[in-house]
Amino acid sequence: SQTIHQWPATLVQPVGSPLSLECTVEGTSNPNLYWYRQAAGRGLQLLFYSVGIGQISSEVPQNLSASRPQDRQFILSSKKLLLSDSGFYLCAWSPAGATEAFFGQGTRLTVV
Amino acid sequence: GQQVMQIPQYQHVQEGEDFTTYCNSSTTLSNIQWYKQRPGGHPVFLIQLVKSGEVKKQKRLTFQFGEAKKNSSLHITATQTTDVGTYFCAKRRDYGQNFVFGPGTRLSVLP
């Protein structure tokens, strides 16, 4: 069966510090991968998605970047965090063809 | 354009009452998915609807896809405290391989 791992679960970072969140998927090949952000009590904002290694589509211009160095690995990064980067970051995958999405446990990021 | 709307934004019900959330799109949908997010948790896929007029049931949950494939609903019969959470509908984008989520309906169930 397929599983998705996302870490860390919680992160507190100072303004101006770098960020690296990692997500890996097991049990499937060539998945579509996604990074979403959810502000407190709000909906899901798509940040990046990838349909293959090295292929990244950015949905919202911002302080973040994403990379997919391996088929089942998706990384969300920032060189310098802003206070507004605080939120709940969710990695998700879907089968190629994008039917349903399966989410990781999420990382709750607080920038202080 | 690509957005899906959901109403209501919030719903407070007494345990045992029914609950319905509605999802609407300005464009015809190829499919619609529903997800549930418990407080503090991550969204969990519930179901996908693809056919016009389709109705699917999961225990006390009934999902419906409109005849014109522009709207969908989720109905919960006799709510329980375990139903608390935010319910999102989502559609696959008309282009690209990603999803557009509705803003969600947050359900509170008072015991």
PDB file of C-alpha atoms in Angstrom:
ATOM      1  CA  SER A   1       0.000   0.000   0.000  1.00  0.00           C
ATOM      2  CA  GLN A   2       1.018   3.573  -0.526  1.00  0.00           C
ATOM      3  CA  THR A   3       2.158   5.779   2.326  1.00  0.00           C
ATOM      4  CA  ILE A   4       3.279   9.363   2.548  1.00  0.00           C
ATOM      5  CA  HIS A   5       5.727  10.660   5.105  1.00  0.00           C
ATOM      6  CA  GLN A   6       6.143  14.309   5.967  1.00  0.00           C
ATOM      7  CA  TRP A   7       8.404  15.797   8.590  1.00  0.00           C
ATOM      8  CA  PRO A   8       8.845  17.485  10.942  1.00  0.00           C
ATOM      9  CA  ALA A   9       5.370  17.653  12.464  1.00  0.00           C
ATOM     10  CA  THR A  10       6.024  20.929  14.225  1.00  0.00           C
ATOM     11  CA  LEU A  11       8.620  23.602  13.602  1.00  0.00           C
ATOM     12  CA  VAL A  12       9.381  26.966  15.160  1.00  0.00           C
ATOM     13  CA  GLN A  13      11.808  29.090  13.198  1.00  0.00           C
ATOM     14  CA  PRO A  14      13.053  32.679  13.566  1.00  0.00           C
ATOM     15  CA  VAL A  15      12.405  35.252  10.887  1.00  0.00           C
ATOM     16  CA  GLY A  16      15.174  35.221   8.295  1.00  0.00           C
ATOM     17  CA  SER A  17      16.148  31.595   8.880  1.00  0.00           C
ATOM     18  CA  PRO A  18      16.073  28.972   6.105  1.00  0.00           C
ATOM     19  CA  LEU A  19      13.451  26.264   5.764  1.00  0.00           C
ATOM     20  CA  SER A  20      13.486  22.732   4.428  1.00  0.00           C
ATOM     21  CA  LEU A  21      10.455  20.461   4.660  1.00  0.00           C
ATOM     22  CA  GLU A  22      10.667  16.998   3.209  1.00  0.00           C
ATOM     23  CA  CYS A  23       8.015  14.656   1.942  1.00  0.00           C
ATOM     24  CA  THR A  24       8.424  11.131   0.624  1.00  0.00           C
ATOM     25  CA  VAL A  25       5.955   8.680  -0.835  1.00  0.00           C
ATOM     26  CA  GLU A  26       6.265   4.903  -0.728  1.00  0.00           C
ATOM     27  CA  GLY A  27       4.544   2.182  -2.658  1.00  0.00           C
ATOM     28  CA  THR A  28       3.922   3.982  -5.917  1.00  0.00           C
ATOM     29  CA  SER A  29       5.845   5.214  -8.925  1.00  0.00           C
ATOM     30  CA  ASN A  30       5.698   8.524 -10.751  1.00  0.00           C
ATOM     31  CA  PRO A  31       3.153  10.115  -8.449  1.00  0.00           C
ATOM     32  CA  ASN A  32       1.976  13.683  -8.778  1.00  0.00           C
ATOM     33  CA  LEU A  33       3.221  15.580  -5.730  1.00  0.00           C
ATOM     34  CA  TYR A  34       1.817  18.713  -4.146  1.00  0.00           C
ATOM     35  CA  TRP A  35       2.586  21.265  -1.456  1.00  0.00           C
ATOM     36  CA  TYR A  36      -0.364  23.065   0.091  1.00  0.00           C
ATOM     37  CA  ARG A  37      -0.473  25.690   2.802  1.00  0.00           C
ATOM     38  CA  GLN A  38      -3.356  26.216   5.166  1.00  0.00           C
ATOM     39  CA  ALA A  39      -3.629  29.286   7.329  1.00  0.00           C
ATOM     40  CA  ALA A  40      -5.424  28.818  10.652  1.00  0.00           C
ATOM     41  CA  GLY A  41      -9.095  28.106  10.053  1.00  0.00           C
ATOM     42  CA  ARG A  42      -8.763  28.624   6.336  1.00  0.00           C
ATOM     43  CA  GLY A  43      -8.793  26.628   3.130  1.00  0.00           C
ATOM     44  CA  LEU A  44      -6.040  24.899   1.207  1.00  0.00           C
ATOM     45  CA  GLN A  45      -3.772  27.014  -0.960  1.00  0.00           C
ATOM     46  CA  LEU A  46      -1.799  25.132  -3.602  1.00  0.00           C
ATOM     47  CA  LEU A  47       1.838  26.265  -3.556  1.00  0.00           C
ATOM     48  CA  PHE A  48       3.622  23.863  -5.910  1.00  0.00           C
ATOM     49  CA  TYR A  49       2.951  20.698  -7.783  1.00  0.00           C
ATOM     50  CA  SER A  50       5.106  18.283  -9.722  1.00  0.00           C
ATOM     51  CA  VAL A  51       4.299  15.630 -12.286  1.00  0.00           C
ATOM     52  CA  GLY A  52       7.840  14.276 -12.528  1.00  0.00           C
ATOM     53  CA  ILE A  53      11.444  14.570 -11.393  1.00  0.00           C
ATOM     54  CA  GLY A  54      12.716  18.097 -11.792  1.00  0.00           C
ATOM     55  CA  GLN A  55       9.306  19.353 -12.990  1.00  0.00           C
ATOM     56  CA  ILE A  56       7.902  21.996 -10.672  1.00  0.00           C
ATOM     57  CA  SER A  57       4.916  24.231 -11.257  1.00  0.00           C
ATOM     58  CA  SER A  58       4.493  27.227  -8.988  1.00  0.00           C
ATOM     59  CA  GLU A  59       1.015  28.449  -8.264  1.00  0.00           C
ATOM     60  CA  VAL A  60       1.699  31.493  -6.120  1.00  0.00           C
ATOM     61  CA  PRO A  61       4.747  33.766  -6.347  1.00  0.00           C
ATOM     62  CA  GLN A  62       6.252  33.947  -2.903  1.00  0.00           C
ATOM     63  CA  ASN A  63       9.182  33.386  -0.650  1.00  0.00           C
ATOM     64  CA  LEU A  64       9.190  29.620  -1.138  1.00  0.00           C
ATOM     65  CA  SER A  65      10.594  27.150  -3.640  1.00  0.00           C
ATOM     66  CA  ALA A  66      10.171  23.446  -4.252  1.00  0.00           C
ATOM     67  CA  SER A  67      12.331  20.693  -5.671  1.00  0.00           C
ATOM     68  CA  ARG A  68      11.843  17.086  -6.656  1.00  0.00           C
ATOM     69  CA  PRO A  69      15.277  15.468  -6.687  1.00  0.00           C
ATOM     70  CA  GLN A  70      13.881  11.925  -6.788  1.00  0.00           C
ATOM     71  CA  ASP A  71      10.674  10.384  -8.095  1.00  0.00           C
ATOM     72  CA  ARG A  72       9.061  10.092  -4.679  1.00  0.00           C
ATOM     73  CA  GLN A  73      10.689  12.972  -2.833  1.00  0.00           C
ATOM     74  CA  PHE A  74       9.359  16.496  -2.692  1.00  0.00           C
ATOM     75  CA  ILE A  75      11.079  19.298  -0.796  1.00  0.00           C
ATOM     76  CA  LEU A  76       9.770  22.721   0.174  1.00  0.00           C
ATOM     77  CA  SER A  77      12.392  25.350   0.901  1.00  0.00           C
ATOM     78  CA  SER A  78      12.934  28.952   1.763  1.00  0.00           C
ATOM     79  CA  LYS A  79      16.158  30.924   2.047  1.00  0.00           C
ATOM     80  CA  LYS A  80      14.730  33.482   4.484  1.00  0.00           C
ATOM     81  CA  LEU A  81      11.457  32.943   6.306  1.00  0.00           C
ATOM     82  CA  LEU A  82       8.937  35.716   6.825  1.00  0.00           C
ATOM     83  CA  LEU A  83       6.361  35.983   9.578  1.00  0.00           C
ATOM     84  CA  SER A  84       3.684  35.496   6.925  1.00  0.00           C
ATOM     85  CA  ASP A  85       5.121  32.063   6.112  1.00  0.00           C
ATOM     86  CA  SER A  86       3.592  30.660   9.287  1.00  0.00           C
ATOM     87  CA  GLY A  87       0.944  28.049   8.637  1.00  0.00           C
ATOM     88  CA  PHE A  88       0.139  24.402   8.240  1.00  0.00           C
ATOM     89  CA  TYR A  89       2.053  22.896   5.319  1.00  0.00           C
ATOM     90  CA  LEU A  90       0.657  19.795   3.739  1.00  0.00           C
ATOM     91  CA  CYS A  91       2.307  17.497   1.261  1.00  0.00           C
ATOM     92  CA  ALA A  92       0.047  15.345  -0.879  1.00  0.00           C
ATOM     93  CA  TRP A  93       0.311  12.847  -3.688  1.00  0.00           C
ATOM     94  CA  SER A  94      -2.043  11.557  -6.307  1.00  0.00           C
ATOM     95  CA  PRO A  95      -1.769   8.872  -8.949  1.00  0.00           C
ATOM     96  CA  ALA A  96      -0.720  10.103 -12.374  1.00  0.00           C
ATOM     97  CA  GLY A  97      -3.936  11.409 -13.902  1.00  0.00           C
ATOM     98  CA  ALA A  98      -4.804  13.206 -10.650  1.00  0.00           C
ATOM     99  CA  THR A  99      -7.868  11.481  -9.330  1.00  0.00           C
ATOM    100  CA  GLU A 100      -7.865  11.747  -5.563  1.00  0.00           C
ATOM    101  CA  ALA A 101      -5.204  13.317  -3.342  1.00  0.00           C
ATOM    102  CA  PHE A 102      -3.669  11.705  -0.290  1.00  0.00           C
ATOM    103  CA  PHE A 103      -2.223  14.026   2.318  1.00  0.00           C
ATOM    104  CA  GLY A 104       0.644  13.706   4.728  1.00  0.00           C
ATOM    105  CA  GLN A 105       0.281  14.533   8.396  1.00  0.00           C
ATOM    106  CA  GLY A 106       1.368  18.112   7.821  1.00  0.00           C
ATOM    107  CA  THR A 107       3.969  20.422   9.343  1.00  0.00           C
ATOM    108  CA  ARG A 108       2.823  23.201  11.596  1.00  0.00           C
ATOM    109  CA  LEU A 109       5.311  26.040  11.018  1.00  0.00           C
ATOM    110  CA  THR A 110       5.492  29.047  13.291  1.00  0.00           C
ATOM    111  CA  VAL A 111       7.835  31.837  12.305  1.00  0.00           C
ATOM    112  CA  VAL A 112       8.772  34.029  15.270  1.00  0.00           C
TER     113      VAL A 112
ATOM    114  CA  GLY B   1     -12.757  30.631 -13.550  1.00  0.00           C
ATOM    115  CA  GLN B   2     -11.345  27.595 -11.811  1.00  0.00           C
ATOM    116  CA  GLN B   3     -12.834  28.139  -8.353  1.00  0.00           C
ATOM    117  CA  VAL B   4     -15.313  26.057  -6.459  1.00  0.00           C
ATOM    118  CA  MET B   5     -17.532  27.624  -3.843  1.00  0.00           C
ATOM    119  CA  GLN B   6     -18.925  26.026  -0.731  1.00  0.00           C
ATOM    120  CA  ILE B   7     -21.756  26.977   1.550  1.00  0.00           C
ATOM    121  CA  PRO B   8     -22.202  27.369   4.393  1.00  0.00           C
ATOM    122  CA  GLN B   9     -18.843  28.433   5.762  1.00  0.00           C
ATOM    123  CA  TYR B  10     -19.791  27.286   9.263  1.00  0.00           C
ATOM    124  CA  GLN B  11     -22.543  25.089  10.613  1.00  0.00           C
ATOM    125  CA  HIS B  12     -23.371  24.367  14.229  1.00  0.00           C
ATOM    126  CA  VAL B  13     -25.793  21.523  14.851  1.00  0.00           C
ATOM    127  CA  GLN B  14     -27.100  19.623  17.816  1.00  0.00           C
ATOM    128  CA  GLU B  15     -26.051  16.009  17.909  1.00  0.00           C
ATOM    129  CA  GLY B  16     -28.637  13.961  16.058  1.00  0.00           C
ATOM    130  CA  GLU B  17     -29.546  16.726  13.616  1.00  0.00           C
ATOM    131  CA  ASP B  18     -28.835  16.443   9.923  1.00  0.00           C
ATOM    132  CA  PHE B  19     -26.199  18.497   8.089  1.00  0.00           C
ATOM    133  CA  THR B  20     -25.671  19.402   4.454  1.00  0.00           C
ATOM    134  CA  THR B  21     -22.877  21.259   2.705  1.00  0.00           C
ATOM    135  CA  TYR B  22     -23.032  22.387  -0.892  1.00  0.00           C
ATOM    136  CA  CYS B  23     -20.320  22.788  -3.486  1.00  0.00           C
ATOM    137  CA  ASN B  24     -20.818  24.859  -6.635  1.00  0.00           C
ATOM    138  CA  SER B  25     -18.790  25.510  -9.752  1.00  0.00           C
ATOM    139  CA  SER B  26     -19.352  27.939 -12.593  1.00  0.00           C
ATOM    140  CA  THR B  27     -17.981  25.390 -15.049  1.00  0.00           C
ATOM    141  CA  THR B  28     -18.888  21.781 -15.715  1.00  0.00           C
ATOM    142  CA  LEU B  29     -16.889  19.402 -13.563  1.00  0.00           C
ATOM    143  CA  SER B  30     -15.292  16.216 -14.825  1.00  0.00           C
ATOM    144  CA  ASN B  31     -15.351  14.922 -11.275  1.00  0.00           C
ATOM    145  CA  ILE B  32     -15.751  16.126  -7.716  1.00  0.00           C
ATOM    146  CA  GLN B  33     -14.060  14.850  -4.589  1.00  0.00           C
ATOM    147  CA  TRP B  34     -14.902  15.273  -0.940  1.00  0.00           C
ATOM    148  CA  TYR B  35     -12.435  15.398   1.923  1.00  0.00           C
ATOM    149  CA  LYS B  36     -12.767  15.615   5.689  1.00  0.00           C
ATOM    150  CA  GLN B  37     -10.261  17.339   7.948  1.00  0.00           C
ATOM    151  CA  ARG B  38     -10.562  16.757  11.665  1.00  0.00           C
ATOM    152  CA  PRO B  39      -9.420  19.599  13.939  1.00  0.00           C
ATOM    153  CA  GLY B  40      -5.624  19.578  14.021  1.00  0.00           C
ATOM    154  CA  GLY B  41      -5.449  16.870  11.379  1.00  0.00           C
ATOM    155  CA  HIS B  42      -4.905  16.578   7.662  1.00  0.00           C
ATOM    156  CA  PRO B  43      -7.526  16.259   4.912  1.00  0.00           C
ATOM    157  CA  VAL B  44      -8.635  12.704   4.260  1.00  0.00           C
ATOM    158  CA  PHE B  45     -10.173  11.650   0.977  1.00  0.00           C
ATOM    159  CA  LEU B  46     -13.771  10.484   1.355  1.00  0.00           C
ATOM    160  CA  ILE B  47     -15.153   9.895  -2.104  1.00  0.00           C
ATOM    161  CA  GLN B  48     -15.090  10.816  -5.771  1.00  0.00           C
ATOM    162  CA  LEU B  49     -18.124  11.366  -7.994  1.00  0.00           C
ATOM    163  CA  VAL B  50     -17.850  11.323 -11.785  1.00  0.00           C
ATOM    164  CA  LYS B  51     -21.273  10.695 -13.288  1.00  0.00           C
ATOM    165  CA  SER B  52     -24.105  13.146 -13.756  1.00  0.00           C
ATOM    166  CA  GLY B  53     -26.716  12.658 -11.030  1.00  0.00           C
ATOM    167  CA  GLU B  54     -24.530  10.165  -9.205  1.00  0.00           C
ATOM    168  CA  VAL B  55     -25.401   9.374  -5.593  1.00  0.00           C
ATOM    169  CA  LYS B  56     -23.088   7.479  -3.278  1.00  0.00           C
ATOM    170  CA  LYS B  57     -23.514   6.568   0.358  1.00  0.00           C
ATOM    171  CA  GLN B  58     -21.051   5.858   3.126  1.00  0.00           C
ATOM    172  CA  LYS B  59     -22.996   4.893   6.239  1.00  0.00           C
ATOM    173  CA  ARG B  60     -24.646   8.160   7.363  1.00  0.00           C
ATOM    174  CA  LEU B  61     -22.994  10.219   4.597  1.00  0.00           C
ATOM    175  CA  THR B  62     -24.715  10.750   1.251  1.00  0.00           C
ATOM    176  CA  PHE B  63     -22.855  12.369  -1.630  1.00  0.00           C
ATOM    177  CA  GLN B  64     -24.596  13.677  -4.714  1.00  0.00           C
ATOM    178  CA  PHE B  65     -23.386  15.044  -8.032  1.00  0.00           C
ATOM    179  CA  GLY B  66     -25.746  17.375  -9.834  1.00  0.00           C
ATOM    180  CA  GLU B  67     -27.330  16.523 -13.143  1.00  0.00           C
ATOM    181  CA  ALA B  68     -25.495  19.384 -14.842  1.00  0.00           C
ATOM    182  CA  LYS B  69     -22.230  18.394 -13.098  1.00  0.00           C
ATOM    183  CA  LYS B  70     -21.834  21.896 -11.710  1.00  0.00           C
ATOM    184  CA  ASN B  71     -22.709  21.210  -8.097  1.00  0.00           C
ATOM    185  CA  SER B  72     -22.435  18.588  -5.438  1.00  0.00           C
ATOM    186  CA  SER B  73     -23.654  18.037  -1.921  1.00  0.00           C
ATOM    187  CA  LEU B  74     -22.682  16.100   1.159  1.00  0.00           C
ATOM    188  CA  HIS B  75     -25.441  15.207   3.578  1.00  0.00           C
ATOM    189  CA  ILE B  76     -24.884  13.702   6.997  1.00  0.00           C
ATOM    190  CA  THR B  77     -27.846  12.076   8.702  1.00  0.00           C
ATOM    191  CA  ALA B  78     -28.098  12.177  12.480  1.00  0.00           C
ATOM    192  CA  THR B  79     -24.762  13.848  13.161  1.00  0.00           C
ATOM    193  CA  GLN B  80     -22.448  12.556  15.845  1.00  0.00           C
ATOM    194  CA  THR B  81     -19.599  14.280  17.645  1.00  0.00           C
ATOM    195  CA  THR B  82     -17.183  12.255  15.524  1.00  0.00           C
ATOM    196  CA  ASP B  83     -18.447  14.163  12.470  1.00  0.00           C
ATOM    197  CA  VAL B  84     -16.817  17.374  13.710  1.00  0.00           C
ATOM    198  CA  GLY B  85     -14.364  18.836  11.241  1.00  0.00           C
ATOM    199  CA  THR B  86     -14.081  20.737   8.015  1.00  0.00           C
ATOM    200  CA  TYR B  87     -15.481  19.252   4.844  1.00  0.00           C
ATOM    201  CA  PHE B  88     -13.870  20.253   1.566  1.00  0.00           C
ATOM    202  CA  CYS B  89     -14.946  19.594  -1.959  1.00  0.00           C
ATOM    203  CA  ALA B  90     -12.314  19.617  -4.663  1.00  0.00           C
ATOM    204  CA  LYS B  91     -12.171  19.387  -8.408  1.00  0.00           C
ATOM    205  CA  ARG B  92      -9.438  18.475 -10.751  1.00  0.00           C
ATOM    206  CA  ARG B  93      -8.357  21.535 -12.674  1.00  0.00           C
ATOM    207  CA  ASP B  94      -9.435  21.815 -16.281  1.00  0.00           C
ATOM    208  CA  TYR B  95      -5.761  21.898 -17.228  1.00  0.00           C
ATOM    209  CA  GLY B  96      -2.794  20.553 -15.367  1.00  0.00           C
ATOM    210  CA  GLN B  97      -2.744  17.723 -12.897  1.00  0.00           C
ATOM    211  CA  ASN B  98      -3.740  19.417  -9.693  1.00  0.00           C
ATOM    212  CA  PHE B  99      -6.774  20.129  -7.577  1.00  0.00           C
ATOM    213  CA  VAL B 100      -8.770  23.154  -6.664  1.00  0.00           C
ATOM    214  CA  PHE B 101     -10.261  22.949  -3.196  1.00  0.00           C
ATOM    215  CA  GLY B 102     -13.320  24.757  -2.012  1.00  0.00           C
ATOM    216  CA  PRO B 103     -12.984  26.923   1.104  1.00  0.00           C
ATOM    217  CA  GLY B 104     -14.579  24.218   3.247  1.00  0.00           C
ATOM    218  CA  THR B 105     -17.518  23.996   5.606  1.00  0.00           C
ATOM    219  CA  ARG B 106     -16.633  23.756   9.275  1.00  0.00           C
ATOM    220  CA  LEU B 107     -19.056  21.571  11.177  1.00  0.00           C
ATOM    221  CA  SER B 108     -19.494  21.762  14.926  1.00  0.00           C
ATOM    222  CA  VAL B 109     -21.664  19.202  16.682  1.00  0.00           C
ATOM    223  CA  LEU B 110     -22.958  20.043  20.135  1.00  0.00           C
ATOM    224  CA  PRO B 111     -23.511  17.013  22.362  1.00  0.00           C
TER     225      PRO B 111
END
